[in-house]
Amino acid sequence: MSELRKDPIVNRWVIISEERGKRPSDFAETPSQLTTSCPFCAGNEHLTPSEIMAFRHEGTMKDQPGWSLRVVPNKFPALMVEGQESHRHNGFYEFMDGLGAHEVIIESPQHQCTLEEMSAPDFTNVIRAYRDRIRDLRNDTRLKYALIFKNQGAPAGATVEHTHSQLIATPVVPKTVEEELRGSQDFHQTHNQCVFCGILNDDRKDNRRIVLDRDGFITLEPFAARFPFETWILPATHEVRFEDMNDEKINALASVFQETLMRLRKALNHPPYNFVLHTAPLNTYVPDHAYHWHIEIIPKLTRVAGFEWGSGFFINPTAPENAATYLRQVRL
Amino acid sequence: MSELRKDPIVNRWVIISEERGKRPSDFAETPSQLTTSCPFCAGNEHLTPSEIMAFRHEGTMKDQPGWSLRVVPNKFPALMVEGQESHRHNGFYEFMDGLGAHEVIIESPQHQCTLEEMSAPDFTNVIRAYRDRIRDLRNDTRLKYALIFKNQGAPAGATVEHTHSQLIATPVVPKTVEEELRGSQDFHQTHNQCVFCGILNDDRKDNRRIVLDRDGFITLEPFAARFPFETWILPATHEVRFEDMNDEKINALASVFQETLMRLRKALNHPPYNFVLHTAPLNTYVPDHAYHWHIEIIPKLTRVAGFEWGSGFFINPTAPENAATYLRQVRL
């Protein structure tokens, strides 16, 4: 069982997960390639834990081929539902069991198919699976957050090549989301509006950072982007929770999201990237004005070095206005 | 001139530095090797901007060979002293000139000499240079922080191989330090002591996370370490500002710091790493109990991926207690 620990200075939680433990000499090894027996390929279902959900062709059976998307528990989970919720103390140190969930969304039965290459219906199913998994996990009232993220390419942290995303659900609200919630509340007190709505409103007026604006969704480069070509996707009107979207909205988001990824891929020549989905916390009271769900996409173009770690200050070599121009000009 | 921009949601400042600007196609290029004409090697002083300070053999001249350590302005600075201090607004967006300083501390005239291989007096001079540069920069009252950091090895972000550290001074207090200051104040209100002193006190009792404890300095693995073998060095008694150390303390710190780096190098087989020096803000009132300077060393062993960026939550595969055991057992 892993352990959650809270830093007593800045109250940042970390997961100490020695199940994934390594001796010092292990860190130098490169991850082994799994091309012949990829656990995520169709036909290799026995190599993963039993599936949690799948989109399947009629008449096919659980943990057998015949699926177009499959969600399974992570074989080496950082957190597990078997944990206890209780916080414990040792002096002023605070810690708790590694309670939570860690799932893998296998986006396609084909090893080589990326999100950008997928058919529109298959891409839509990926987004639908994200929604459905969050809806299911929020029934466990011990869970306070569900973070969906993707590491595309080894430089972005992918250890399995086969296209997939992950979901980690935690019993505490992550620091980044806490900060966004607090910032949104402060902004609302001063400006009497949602900060994300304010950004959309302002940015749509001068248009310099907007990449796409259609079907109820906006793709933009944020004013204070940390990374070159950092890209956000937000619903154009105020929505607190991603998982409250109906199928019609899921379809529209999928179309805008896939086009955004295709533009990034073309502009940056197949970059490795990460994306994360930020929705409101689960099982937690959130005032309606205090959050606005969004997706953050971060192409992995620069190395984050000592200055960034030490300061929380980022140096971005590409003005977001210029990145937006490049992305708009891409011909798909 | 670069620009400082504040994120309106979480109030995080970023530096948009297009002087370092790149077109999308430039990101794929690998940095060129500079082995034949390294600008930091003795004899190539003309390849850098004119030196700010140096430790020199008697009778040698500025910007000529004969130095053992040399500090020069960064040729491609993220921030410059020519900027204006004024904050400006565009709607609710806040920004300011890229005011500050960006210096390079060339730690040795020899291309191949690392901090671990240096003689003790040379290593001590590096620490002394850090102190002297901060003391000089705090005379510019527009500057609110001086962050010293090192990127060792290309995976840790080094773009020039020749051993060096950097200093970036900023007109605002970095987010990470703000958080430590706020956390320290909160802790003091509850526990009536400095949080760093509390940590040292507790950890020295059970000793499980202590690596070195001698000559007034402690090397430890923090309880909620974000990264495997994340290592901190702190003065054993309460000290707010690194730059207030006298020469005797500098000598003692240098000895503990170099031994710490040597232990990490041996345990982890020459890992790339970053370190950052956290001292109190400059030209800013800081209550005496509200800060305790320290050094954070982060070996670059794992890739930070989508989950960490998206959540501020870190997954650490090595319990700090085990890392401390490994580091104590290293035979130098």
XYZ file of C-alpha atoms in Angstrom, chain A residues 115 127 130 145 147-152 156 165-166 174-181 184 195-196 199 217-235 242 253 257 260-261 264 272-280 291-300 314 327, chain B residues 7-12 14 175 305-312:
87
model
C -5.559 10.300 -31.022
C -14.058 11.624 -24.391
C -13.546 10.026 -19.573
C -10.869 14.377 -7.198
C -7.677 13.679 -12.711
C -7.569 12.454 -16.305
C -4.302 12.938 -18.132
C -2.299 11.689 -21.065
C 1.440 11.327 -21.626
C 2.070 11.101 -25.374
C 6.411 13.327 -22.058
C -4.637 7.943 -21.119
C -4.834 7.552 -17.349
C -4.786 18.408 -5.741
C -2.826 21.585 -5.030
C -3.129 22.943 -8.570
C -6.917 22.684 -8.517
C -7.073 24.161 -4.992
C -5.139 27.155 -6.305
C -7.480 27.571 -9.264
C -10.498 27.345 -6.957
C -11.499 31.933 -8.983
C -12.368 34.328 -14.050
C -12.447 31.822 -16.905
C -10.705 35.470 -19.916
C -15.846 25.488 -27.411
C -12.784 27.733 -27.499
C -9.168 26.740 -28.041
C -6.759 29.454 -26.908
C -3.177 30.147 -25.886
C -3.330 31.559 -22.330
C -2.014 35.092 -21.644
C 0.564 33.879 -19.106
C 1.426 30.558 -20.764
C 4.147 28.671 -18.885
C 5.263 26.684 -21.917
C 5.610 27.380 -25.656
C 2.360 26.365 -27.369
C 0.607 25.658 -24.066
C -2.999 25.376 -25.230
C -6.306 25.362 -23.347
C -9.761 24.223 -24.430
C -12.787 25.580 -22.544
C -16.552 25.528 -22.969
C -16.824 18.237 -17.369
C -15.890 18.922 -27.747
C -10.266 18.767 -29.261
C -6.588 21.200 -31.789
C -4.324 18.154 -31.428
C -0.362 21.104 -32.749
C 5.461 14.649 -27.418
C 2.845 16.224 -25.167
C 0.825 15.992 -21.980
C -2.747 16.972 -21.461
C -4.799 17.164 -18.287
C -8.502 17.605 -17.702
C -9.403 20.003 -14.900
C -12.935 19.627 -13.610
C -14.378 20.632 -10.219
C -14.898 26.777 -11.316
C -15.051 26.361 -15.078
C -13.733 23.067 -16.386
C -11.019 23.070 -19.034
C -8.321 21.014 -20.726
C -4.649 22.035 -20.638
C -2.367 20.707 -23.395
C 1.391 21.065 -22.946
C 3.647 20.113 -25.867
C 6.969 18.918 -24.472
C 8.493 29.741 -15.938
C -1.729 27.283 -34.995
C -1.791 34.485 -14.670
C -5.145 35.962 -13.602
C -6.361 32.661 -12.130
C -3.534 31.526 -9.843
C -1.411 34.725 -9.831
C 1.630 32.883 -11.143
C 5.838 33.887 -16.123
C 5.474 31.667 -6.219
C 4.542 13.741 -16.669
C 0.939 14.841 -17.103
C -0.271 13.873 -13.667
C 2.313 15.980 -11.887
C 1.776 19.033 -14.132
C -1.955 18.726 -13.871
C -2.239 18.212 -10.160
C 0.835 19.533 -8.397
